[in-house]
Coordinates of C-alpha atoms and ligand atoms in Angstrom, one line a residue:
M13 CA 25.4 45.5 -54.1
N14 CA 28.2 43.0 -54.7
M15 CA 28.3 39.9 -52.5
K16 CA 30.4 40.4 -49.4
V17 CA 33.3 37.9 -49.0
I18 CA 35.4 37.7 -45.9
V19 CA 38.8 36.0 -46.3
I20 CA 40.5 35.0 -43.1
G21 CA 44.3 35.3 -43.4
S22 CA 46.7 37.0 -45.9
G23 CA 49.1 34.3 -46.9
F24 CA 49.6 33.3 -50.5
S25 CA 46.3 31.4 -50.5
G26 CA 44.3 34.1 -48.9
L27 CA 45.6 36.8 -51.2
A28 CA 45.1 34.7 -54.3
A29 CA 41.5 33.9 -53.3
A30 CA 40.7 37.5 -52.4
T31 CA 42.2 38.9 -55.6
S32 CA 40.5 36.3 -57.8
L33 CA 37.1 36.9 -56.1
A34 CA 37.4 40.7 -56.3
D35 CA 38.3 40.3 -60.0
K36 CA 35.1 38.4 -60.5
G37 CA 33.1 41.3 -58.9
Y38 CA 32.8 40.3 -55.2
D39 CA 33.3 42.8 -52.4
V40 CA 36.3 41.3 -50.6
T41 CA 37.8 42.1 -47.2
V42 CA 40.8 40.2 -45.9
L43 CA 41.2 39.9 -42.1
E44 CA 44.7 39.2 -40.9
K45 CA 45.8 38.8 -37.3
N46 CA 49.4 39.9 -37.8
S47 CA 50.7 43.4 -38.4
V48 CA 52.3 42.4 -41.7
A49 CA 50.6 40.5 -44.6
G50 CA 52.1 37.4 -46.1
G51 CA 51.5 34.7 -43.4
R52 CA 54.4 32.3 -43.4
A53 CA 56.1 34.4 -46.0
R54 CA 56.3 37.5 -43.9
V55 CA 59.4 39.7 -43.6
F56 CA 61.1 41.7 -40.9
H57 CA 63.7 44.4 -41.0
T58 CA 66.3 45.0 -38.4
E59 CA 69.7 46.7 -38.1
G60 CA 70.0 47.1 -41.9
F61 CA 69.1 43.5 -42.6
T62 CA 65.9 42.3 -44.4
F63 CA 64.9 38.7 -43.4
D64 CA 62.4 36.7 -45.3
M65 CA 60.8 34.6 -42.5
G66 CA 59.6 31.6 -44.5
P67 CA 60.0 30.5 -48.1
S68 CA 63.4 31.1 -49.8
W69 CA 63.2 28.8 -52.9
Y70 CA 61.4 30.3 -55.9
W71 CA 60.5 27.4 -58.1
M72 CA 57.9 26.9 -60.8
P73 CA 58.1 30.4 -62.3
D74 CA 55.3 29.5 -64.7
I75 CA 52.8 29.3 -61.8
F76 CA 53.6 32.9 -60.8
E77 CA 53.5 34.0 -64.4
N78 CA 50.1 32.4 -64.8
Y79 CA 48.9 33.9 -61.6
F80 CA 49.7 37.5 -62.6
A81 CA 48.6 36.9 -66.2
A82 CA 45.1 35.9 -64.9
F83 CA 44.8 39.7 -64.1
G84 CA 46.6 41.0 -67.1
K85 CA 49.9 41.4 -65.3
K86 CA 53.4 40.0 -65.2
P87 CA 55.7 39.2 -62.3
S88 CA 58.1 41.8 -63.7
D89 CA 55.4 44.5 -63.1
Y90 CA 56.1 43.9 -59.4
Y91 CA 59.6 42.4 -59.0
D92 CA 62.8 41.4 -60.8
L93 CA 63.7 37.7 -61.0
V94 CA 67.2 36.4 -61.4
R95 CA 68.1 32.7 -62.1
L96 CA 70.7 31.3 -59.7
D97 CA 73.7 29.5 -61.2
P98 CA 74.8 27.3 -59.6
S99 CA 71.3 26.5 -58.4
Y100 CA 72.5 25.4 -55.0
A101 CA 75.3 23.5 -53.2
V102 CA 74.9 20.1 -51.6
I103 CA 77.4 19.3 -48.8
L104 CA 78.0 15.6 -48.3
A105 CA 80.0 13.6 -45.7
N106 CA 83.5 15.0 -45.0
N107 CA 82.4 18.4 -46.5
E108 CA 82.5 17.1 -50.0
T109 CA 80.6 19.8 -52.0
I110 CA 78.6 19.5 -55.2
N111 CA 77.5 22.7 -56.8
L112 CA 74.5 22.0 -59.1
P113 CA 74.8 23.9 -62.4
A114 CA 71.7 25.5 -63.8
S115 CA 72.3 24.1 -67.3
I116 CA 70.6 20.7 -67.8
D117 CA 73.4 19.7 -70.1
K118 CA 76.1 20.4 -67.5
L119 CA 74.1 18.7 -64.9
G120 CA 73.9 15.6 -67.1
D121 CA 77.7 15.8 -67.4
L122 CA 78.0 16.0 -63.7
F123 CA 75.9 12.8 -63.3
E124 CA 77.9 11.0 -66.0
S125 CA 81.1 11.8 -64.0
M126 CA 79.6 10.0 -61.0
E127 CA 78.0 7.0 -62.8
A128 CA 78.7 5.9 -66.4
G129 CA 75.6 6.0 -68.6
S130 CA 73.7 8.2 -66.2
K131 CA 73.5 11.3 -68.5
A132 CA 71.2 9.4 -70.9
K133 CA 69.2 8.0 -68.0
F134 CA 68.8 11.4 -66.6
Q135 CA 67.5 12.7 -69.9
E136 CA 64.9 9.9 -69.9
F137 CA 64.0 10.5 -66.3
L138 CA 63.4 14.2 -67.1
R139 CA 61.3 13.4 -70.1
Q140 CA 59.0 11.3 -67.9
A141 CA 59.1 14.0 -65.2
E142 CA 58.1 16.7 -67.7
Y143 CA 55.0 14.7 -68.6
K144 CA 54.2 14.4 -64.8
Y145 CA 54.7 18.1 -64.4
D146 CA 52.5 18.9 -67.3
V147 CA 49.6 16.7 -66.1
G148 CA 50.2 17.3 -62.4
I149 CA 50.6 21.1 -62.5
N150 CA 48.4 21.9 -65.4
Q151 CA 45.5 19.5 -64.6
F152 CA 45.5 17.7 -61.3
V153 CA 46.3 20.6 -58.9
W154 CA 43.4 22.6 -60.4
K155 CA 40.8 20.0 -59.4
P156 CA 38.9 21.1 -56.3
S157 CA 38.7 17.4 -55.3
T158 CA 35.2 17.7 -54.0
S159 CA 33.9 14.7 -55.9
I160 CA 35.2 11.5 -57.4
T161 CA 33.5 12.3 -60.7
E162 CA 36.2 14.9 -61.3
F163 CA 38.6 12.0 -61.8
L164 CA 36.4 9.7 -63.8
S165 CA 37.6 10.3 -67.4
L166 CA 39.4 7.8 -69.4
K167 CA 42.1 10.3 -70.2
L168 CA 42.7 11.1 -66.6
L169 CA 42.7 7.4 -65.6
Y170 CA 45.3 6.8 -68.3
D171 CA 47.3 9.8 -66.9
V172 CA 47.1 8.4 -63.3
V173 CA 48.8 5.2 -64.6
R174 CA 51.5 7.2 -66.4
L175 CA 52.0 9.4 -63.4
D176 CA 53.2 6.4 -61.3
V177 CA 50.9 7.4 -58.5
F178 CA 51.1 3.9 -56.9
Q179 CA 54.9 3.6 -57.0
S180 CA 57.1 5.2 -54.5
F181 CA 59.5 8.0 -55.5
S182 CA 62.3 6.0 -53.9
S183 CA 61.8 2.9 -56.1
H184 CA 61.2 5.0 -59.2
I185 CA 64.5 6.8 -58.9
R186 CA 66.4 3.6 -58.3
K187 CA 65.3 2.3 -61.7
F188 CA 67.4 5.1 -63.2
F189 CA 70.4 5.5 -60.9
K190 CA 72.6 3.5 -58.6
D191 CA 75.1 6.0 -57.4
E192 CA 74.4 7.1 -53.8
K193 CA 75.3 10.7 -54.5
I194 CA 73.0 11.0 -57.5
L195 CA 70.2 9.4 -55.5
K196 CA 70.7 12.0 -52.7
L197 CA 70.7 14.9 -55.2
M198 CA 67.5 13.6 -56.8
E199 CA 65.8 12.9 -53.5
F200 CA 66.4 16.4 -52.1
P201 CA 63.5 18.2 -53.7
I202 CA 61.1 15.5 -52.3
L203 CA 62.0 16.7 -48.8
F204 CA 60.0 19.8 -49.6
L205 CA 56.9 17.6 -49.8
G206 CA 57.2 16.7 -46.2
A207 CA 57.5 12.9 -46.4
T208 CA 60.3 10.4 -47.0
P209 CA 61.0 9.3 -50.6
E210 CA 59.6 5.9 -49.6
N211 CA 56.3 7.4 -48.7
T212 CA 56.0 9.9 -51.6
P213 CA 54.3 8.9 -54.9
A214 CA 56.7 8.8 -57.9
M215 CA 54.5 11.3 -59.5
Y216 CA 56.4 13.9 -57.5
S217 CA 59.4 13.5 -59.8
L218 CA 57.7 16.5 -61.3
M219 CA 59.6 18.4 -58.5
N220 CA 62.9 17.4 -60.1
Y221 CA 61.7 18.7 -63.4
A222 CA 60.6 21.9 -61.7
E223 CA 63.8 22.4 -59.9
M224 CA 66.3 21.2 -62.5
K225 CA 64.7 22.2 -65.8
L226 CA 62.7 25.2 -64.8
G227 CA 65.3 26.5 -62.5
T228 CA 65.9 28.1 -59.1
W229 CA 65.1 31.8 -59.1
Y230 CA 65.2 34.7 -56.7
P231 CA 63.2 37.9 -56.6
M232 CA 65.6 40.8 -56.0
G233 CA 64.7 42.4 -52.7
G234 CA 63.6 39.1 -51.2
M235 CA 60.8 36.6 -51.4
F236 CA 58.5 39.1 -49.7
K237 CA 58.6 41.1 -53.0
I238 CA 56.1 38.5 -54.3
I239 CA 53.8 39.3 -51.4
E240 CA 54.2 43.0 -52.0
G241 CA 53.3 42.4 -55.6
M242 CA 50.2 40.4 -54.6
V243 CA 49.1 42.9 -52.1
A244 CA 49.4 45.7 -54.6
L245 CA 47.4 43.7 -57.2
A246 CA 44.8 42.8 -54.6
K247 CA 44.3 46.5 -53.8
E248 CA 44.2 47.4 -57.5
K249 CA 41.3 45.0 -57.7
G250 CA 39.5 46.7 -54.7
V251 CA 40.4 44.2 -51.9
K252 CA 40.4 45.7 -48.5
I253 CA 43.2 44.2 -46.3
L254 CA 42.8 44.8 -42.6
L255 CA 45.8 43.9 -40.5
E256 CA 45.8 43.2 -36.7
Q257 CA 42.3 41.7 -36.9
N258 CA 42.5 38.5 -34.9
V259 CA 39.4 36.4 -35.9
T260 CA 37.9 34.8 -32.8
K261 CA 34.6 33.4 -34.2
I262 CA 32.6 32.7 -37.4
E263 CA 29.0 33.2 -36.4
I264 CA 26.6 30.7 -38.0
D265 CA 22.9 30.8 -38.2
K266 CA 20.8 28.1 -39.8
G267 CA 23.8 26.5 -41.4
E268 CA 25.1 29.7 -42.9
A269 CA 28.0 31.9 -41.9
K270 CA 26.7 35.4 -41.2
K271 CA 29.4 37.3 -39.4
V272 CA 33.1 37.1 -38.8
I273 CA 34.1 38.4 -35.4
T274 CA 37.5 39.7 -34.5
D275 CA 39.1 41.2 -31.5
K276 CA 38.4 44.7 -33.0
G277 CA 34.9 44.3 -34.4
E278 CA 32.3 42.4 -36.5
F279 CA 32.2 41.9 -40.3
Q280 CA 29.0 40.9 -42.2
A281 CA 29.7 38.0 -44.6
E282 CA 27.8 36.3 -47.4
V283 CA 30.7 34.0 -48.1
V284 CA 33.6 33.2 -45.8
V285 CA 36.9 31.8 -47.2
A286 CA 39.2 30.6 -44.4
S287 CA 42.9 30.5 -45.3
A288 CA 44.1 30.4 -41.7
D289 CA 45.3 26.9 -40.6
Y290 CA 42.3 24.6 -41.2
H291 CA 42.5 22.9 -37.8
H292 CA 42.5 26.3 -36.0
V293 CA 39.4 27.4 -38.0
E294 CA 37.6 24.2 -37.1
D295 CA 38.7 24.0 -33.5
K296 CA 38.6 27.6 -32.4
L297 CA 36.4 29.6 -34.9
L298 CA 33.6 27.1 -35.5
G299 CA 33.2 24.7 -32.6
D300 CA 32.3 21.0 -32.7
K301 CA 28.9 21.3 -34.3
Y302 CA 30.2 22.8 -37.6
R303 CA 33.6 21.2 -38.1
N304 CA 34.3 18.8 -41.0
Y305 CA 36.7 16.6 -39.0
D306 CA 37.1 15.7 -35.4
E307 CA 40.2 15.8 -33.3
A308 CA 40.9 12.1 -33.9
Y309 CA 41.0 12.7 -37.7
W310 CA 43.5 15.5 -37.3
N311 CA 45.7 13.5 -35.0
K312 CA 45.9 10.8 -37.6
R313 CA 47.1 13.2 -40.3
V314 CA 50.8 12.9 -41.3
M315 CA 52.1 16.4 -40.9
A316 CA 55.1 17.7 -42.9
P317 CA 58.0 18.6 -40.5
S318 CA 58.1 21.8 -38.5
S319 CA 61.4 23.7 -38.4
L320 CA 63.8 25.3 -36.0
L321 CA 65.0 28.5 -37.8
F322 CA 67.7 31.0 -37.1
Y323 CA 67.9 34.5 -38.7
L324 CA 71.4 35.8 -38.5
G325 CA 73.0 39.1 -39.3
I326 CA 76.7 38.6 -39.7
N327 CA 79.2 41.5 -39.8
K328 CA 81.5 39.9 -42.4
R329 CA 81.2 38.0 -45.7
I330 CA 81.5 34.2 -45.7
P331 CA 83.1 33.4 -49.1
K332 CA 82.4 29.6 -49.0
L333 CA 78.6 29.9 -48.8
L334 CA 76.4 30.0 -51.9
H335 CA 72.9 31.4 -51.9
H336 CA 71.4 27.9 -51.1
N337 CA 73.5 25.3 -49.2
L338 CA 72.1 21.9 -48.2
F339 CA 74.0 20.1 -45.5
F340 CA 73.4 16.4 -46.2
D341 CA 76.6 15.5 -44.3
E342 CA 74.8 13.2 -41.8
D343 CA 72.6 10.2 -42.3
F344 CA 69.2 11.2 -43.8
K345 CA 67.6 8.0 -42.7
V346 CA 68.3 8.6 -39.0
H347 CA 67.0 12.2 -39.3
A348 CA 63.9 11.1 -41.2
H349 CA 63.2 8.4 -38.5
E350 CA 63.4 11.1 -35.8
I351 CA 60.9 13.2 -37.7
Y352 CA 58.3 10.7 -38.9
T353 CA 58.7 7.4 -37.0
E354 CA 59.7 8.3 -33.5
P355 CA 59.3 12.0 -33.3
Q356 CA 62.1 13.6 -31.3
W357 CA 64.7 16.3 -31.5
P358 CA 67.2 15.0 -34.1
S359 CA 70.5 13.5 -32.9
K360 CA 72.5 14.5 -36.0
P361 CA 70.3 16.9 -38.0
L362 CA 70.6 17.7 -41.7
F363 CA 70.1 21.4 -42.2
Y364 CA 69.8 24.1 -44.8
A365 CA 71.8 27.4 -44.8
S366 CA 70.7 30.3 -47.1
A367 CA 72.7 33.4 -47.7
P368 CA 70.5 35.5 -50.0
S369 CA 73.0 38.4 -49.5
K370 CA 75.2 36.5 -52.0
T371 CA 72.8 37.5 -54.7
D372 CA 71.2 40.6 -53.3
A373 CA 73.2 43.4 -51.7
S374 CA 70.1 45.3 -50.6
I375 CA 69.2 42.9 -47.8
A376 CA 72.3 43.3 -45.7
P377 CA 74.6 46.3 -44.7
E378 CA 77.7 46.6 -46.8
G379 CA 80.3 43.9 -46.1
C380 CA 77.8 41.8 -44.1
E381 CA 76.0 38.5 -44.7
N382 CA 72.3 37.7 -44.2
V383 CA 72.0 34.1 -43.2
F384 CA 69.0 31.9 -42.6
L385 CA 69.4 28.4 -41.1
L386 CA 66.6 25.8 -41.2
I387 CA 66.6 22.5 -39.4
P388 CA 63.6 20.3 -40.3
V389 CA 62.2 18.8 -37.1
A390 CA 59.1 16.7 -36.1
P391 CA 55.9 18.7 -35.4
D392 CA 54.5 18.9 -31.9
L393 CA 57.8 18.9 -30.0
E394 CA 58.5 20.9 -26.8
D395 CA 60.8 23.7 -27.8
S396 CA 62.7 25.9 -25.3
E397 CA 65.4 28.5 -25.3
E398 CA 67.8 25.9 -24.1
I399 CA 67.0 23.4 -26.9
R400 CA 67.3 26.2 -29.5
E401 CA 70.7 27.2 -28.2
K402 CA 71.9 23.6 -28.2
Y403 CA 71.1 23.2 -31.9
Y404 CA 72.4 26.6 -32.7
H405 CA 75.9 25.6 -31.5
I406 CA 75.6 22.1 -33.1
I407 CA 74.9 23.7 -36.5
M408 CA 77.3 26.6 -36.2
E409 CA 80.1 24.2 -35.3
R410 CA 79.5 22.4 -38.6
L411 CA 79.0 25.6 -40.6
E412 CA 82.2 27.1 -39.3
K413 CA 84.2 24.0 -40.0
Y414 CA 82.8 23.8 -43.5
C415 CA 83.3 27.5 -44.2
G416 CA 86.8 27.5 -42.6
V417 CA 86.1 30.7 -40.7
S418 CA 84.7 31.7 -37.3
I419 CA 81.1 33.0 -37.6
R420 CA 79.6 33.0 -34.1
D421 CA 81.9 35.9 -33.0
A422 CA 80.6 37.9 -36.1
V423 CA 76.9 37.5 -35.4
V424 CA 75.4 41.0 -34.7
F425 CA 71.8 39.9 -34.9
K426 CA 70.2 36.6 -34.0
R427 CA 66.6 35.5 -33.8
S428 CA 65.4 31.9 -33.4
Y429 CA 61.9 30.6 -34.5
A430 CA 60.3 27.2 -33.8
H431 CA 57.0 25.4 -32.9
S432 CA 55.8 27.8 -30.2
D433 CA 56.3 30.7 -32.6
F434 CA 54.4 29.0 -35.4
K435 CA 51.5 28.4 -33.0
A436 CA 51.6 32.0 -31.6
D437 CA 52.0 33.7 -35.0
Y438 CA 49.9 31.5 -37.3
N439 CA 47.7 29.3 -35.0
A440 CA 49.6 26.4 -36.6
F441 CA 48.3 22.9 -35.7
K442 CA 51.1 21.1 -33.7
G443 CA 53.4 24.1 -34.7
N444 CA 53.6 22.9 -38.3
A445 CA 55.6 24.8 -40.8
Y446 CA 54.5 23.4 -44.1
G447 CA 51.1 21.8 -43.4
L448 CA 50.3 18.2 -44.4
A449 CA 52.8 15.8 -45.9
N450 CA 52.1 14.8 -49.5
T451 CA 51.7 11.1 -49.0
L452 CA 49.5 9.0 -51.3
M453 CA 46.8 8.7 -48.5
Q454 CA 46.7 12.5 -48.3
T455 CA 46.4 13.3 -52.0
A456 CA 43.5 15.0 -53.8
L457 CA 40.1 13.6 -52.5
L458 CA 41.9 12.3 -49.4
K459 CA 43.0 15.8 -48.2
P460 CA 40.8 17.9 -46.0
T461 CA 38.2 19.2 -48.3
L462 CA 38.0 22.9 -49.4
K463 CA 34.3 23.1 -48.8
S464 CA 32.5 23.0 -45.5
K465 CA 30.1 20.0 -45.3
K466 CA 28.0 21.8 -42.7
V467 CA 28.1 25.5 -43.4
K468 CA 26.9 26.2 -46.9
N469 CA 28.9 29.4 -47.5
L470 CA 32.1 28.5 -45.8
Y471 CA 35.2 27.4 -47.7
Y472 CA 38.8 26.6 -46.8
T473 CA 42.0 27.3 -48.7
G474 CA 45.8 27.1 -48.1
Q475 CA 48.4 24.5 -47.4
L476 CA 46.2 22.2 -45.3
T477 CA 43.7 21.6 -48.1
V478 CA 44.1 20.9 -51.9
P479 CA 46.4 20.9 -53.6
G480 CA 48.9 21.1 -50.7
P481 CA 51.8 22.9 -49.1
G482 CA 54.4 25.2 -50.8
V483 CA 54.1 28.6 -52.3
P484 CA 52.9 27.6 -55.8
P485 CA 50.2 25.1 -54.5
S486 CA 49.0 27.7 -52.0
L487 CA 48.6 30.2 -54.8
I488 CA 46.7 27.7 -56.8
S489 CA 44.6 26.7 -53.8
G490 CA 43.4 30.3 -53.5
M491 CA 42.4 30.5 -57.2
V492 CA 40.7 27.1 -57.1
V493 CA 38.6 28.1 -54.1
A494 CA 37.6 31.4 -55.8
N495 CA 36.3 29.4 -58.8
E496 CA 34.3 27.1 -56.5
V497 CA 32.7 30.1 -54.7
N498 CA 31.9 31.7 -58.0
K499 CA 30.4 28.5 -59.4
E500 CA 28.0 28.4 -56.5
F501 CA 27.3 32.1 -55.8
R502 CA 27.6 33.8 -59.1
K503 CA 24.7 36.1 -59.7
P504 CA 22.9 35.3 -63.0
Ligands
LIG26 C1 60.3 28.2 -42.8 C2 59.5 27.9 -44.0 C3 60.2 27.8 -45.2 C4 59.4 27.5 -46.4 N1 60.1 27.4 -47.6 C5 59.4 27.3 -48.7 C6 60.1 27.5 -50.0 O1 61.3 27.7 -50.0 N2 59.4 27.4 -51.1 C7 58.0 27.1 -51.1 O2 57.4 27.1 -52.1 N3 57.3 27.0 -49.9 C8 58.0 27.1 -48.7 N4 57.4 27.1 -47.5 C9 55.9 26.8 -47.5 C10 55.1 28.0 -47.9 O3 55.6 29.2 -47.2 C11 53.7 27.8 -47.4 O4 53.2 26.6 -47.9 C12 52.7 28.9 -47.8 O5 53.3 30.2 -47.5 C13 51.4 28.8 -47.0 O6 50.5 29.8 -47.4 P1 49.0 29.8 -46.8 O7 48.3 30.9 -47.4 O8 48.4 28.4 -46.9 O9 49.2 29.9 -45.2 P2 49.8 31.1 -44.3 O10 50.9 31.7 -45.0 O11 50.1 30.5 -43.0 O12 48.6 32.1 -44.2 C14 47.6 32.0 -43.3 C15 47.3 33.3 -42.6 O13 46.2 33.2 -41.7 C16 46.5 34.1 -40.6 N5 45.7 33.7 -39.5 C17 45.8 32.6 -38.7 N6 44.8 32.6 -37.8 C18 44.1 33.7 -37.9 C19 43.0 34.3 -37.2 N7 42.4 33.7 -36.2 N8 42.6 35.5 -37.6 C20 43.2 36.2 -38.7 N9 44.2 35.7 -39.4 C21 44.7 34.4 -39.0 C22 48.0 33.9 -40.4 O14 48.5 34.9 -39.6 C23 48.5 33.9 -41.8 O15 48.9 35.2 -42.2 C24 58.0 27.4 -46.3 C25 57.4 27.5 -45.1 C26 58.1 27.8 -44.0 C27 57.4 28.0 -42.7

């Protein structure tokens, strides 16, 4: 008999862990509380529209290639990718728009037009960022970070210095550029990491390399096509995925997880991999005796922002929008202060508008637009219908002005989503959207560990443990945890 592994949750990390373990010969069952797999990357269909509920940026295509290649497959076995060009639009004060070309050479020319000499500096910046990407993505993120010894090699210590771990992204970037617009463009990808450029290690310029050099892509049919591909692959490997199984308890006996209990039944386990939000697993499924970290620890973590989202079906086309549009038309520092320093609903929010129907006709009825709006907001805020409506109108006012057309009167479907939904749907700590912020003090060994310190066959994976939030890191997290399980439990 193969060892029985129960994976809790079917997001990127859970599916990656389950597939990797099944591939290594384990008998794997995934228990998912929702009726659709995919976690934060779920999808819903209504009135001819297909809405991806979470991720919309497909970056680091190499990680997806490597993932499928680990099982002898290619992304193209499951979905078709297209590269976006322009990659995205950034809207600055007074609706000044910069469309970022996919070509690095043209991007360099764009920078040169804003600041003399910046094309050459951009090339040097990218050269250093490529090194960081190579070391960061090909080495560091694969470390389980369960022991300091993993980092004690001369080569790695040398790399740490070259990675500029102890310098902030903000000061790093200012060594290359002075122009305010260029600085804004370069700082944008850092926002994905959930902290300000001042609090993010310069190592994360690897994000600029990923975004600018490796490109912004889109899987035709929507981001959920990746999940569909991963689910198909998991099933090919023999993984059983059981939906609508809300896990209520991990039963432990003599320091070992024995059973996973759901609202529908009980599942024997020889190993448990929890990919649901780490805090929820500790707080609700384990109880005080077996948790790694107490409430005080969790309350001190710097969370990445949560989000107020709107999914809109619009019965006309909006010519001005690109696939990805970032509204940086208000002061980022004020918005960041209202997320991190004095958490509150933002006074003048920046926001992101995505119109994937620009690239993909299959996700909206003919002549219509599929629009997704995202406002980053502090976690743990009170959200109500009234607040959501207020922000809807603030954002739509700006969007309509920018696009030069009325939009609200053409909205045929509208759904909002915020903190209380993240809590209800994913058991998200403080209603977080993207887990922990990638600050220096929450990197590698300083993140919640992927192995239980008290239950010998319990592991954690996903965006609240190593290597961190985002689709590619969550995928990697699942593969890393599978390797750790296999190191410990592989039968001779
Ligand atoms: C709005 C939004 C936009 C984003 N945009 C991007 C982007 O453009 N690019 C990018 O790379 N990343 C993006 N991200 C981040 C990325 O989506 C996440 O980091 C990633 O999907 C997390 O995967 P995960 O497996 O760790 O967690 P999850 O996807 O949350 O999976 C955990 C699963 O556990 C399940 N679960 C929880 N509790 C229980 C229980 N008790 N019993 C059973 N199951 C349970 C949940 O239902 C869920 O399915 C975005 C996230 C959000 C929310």
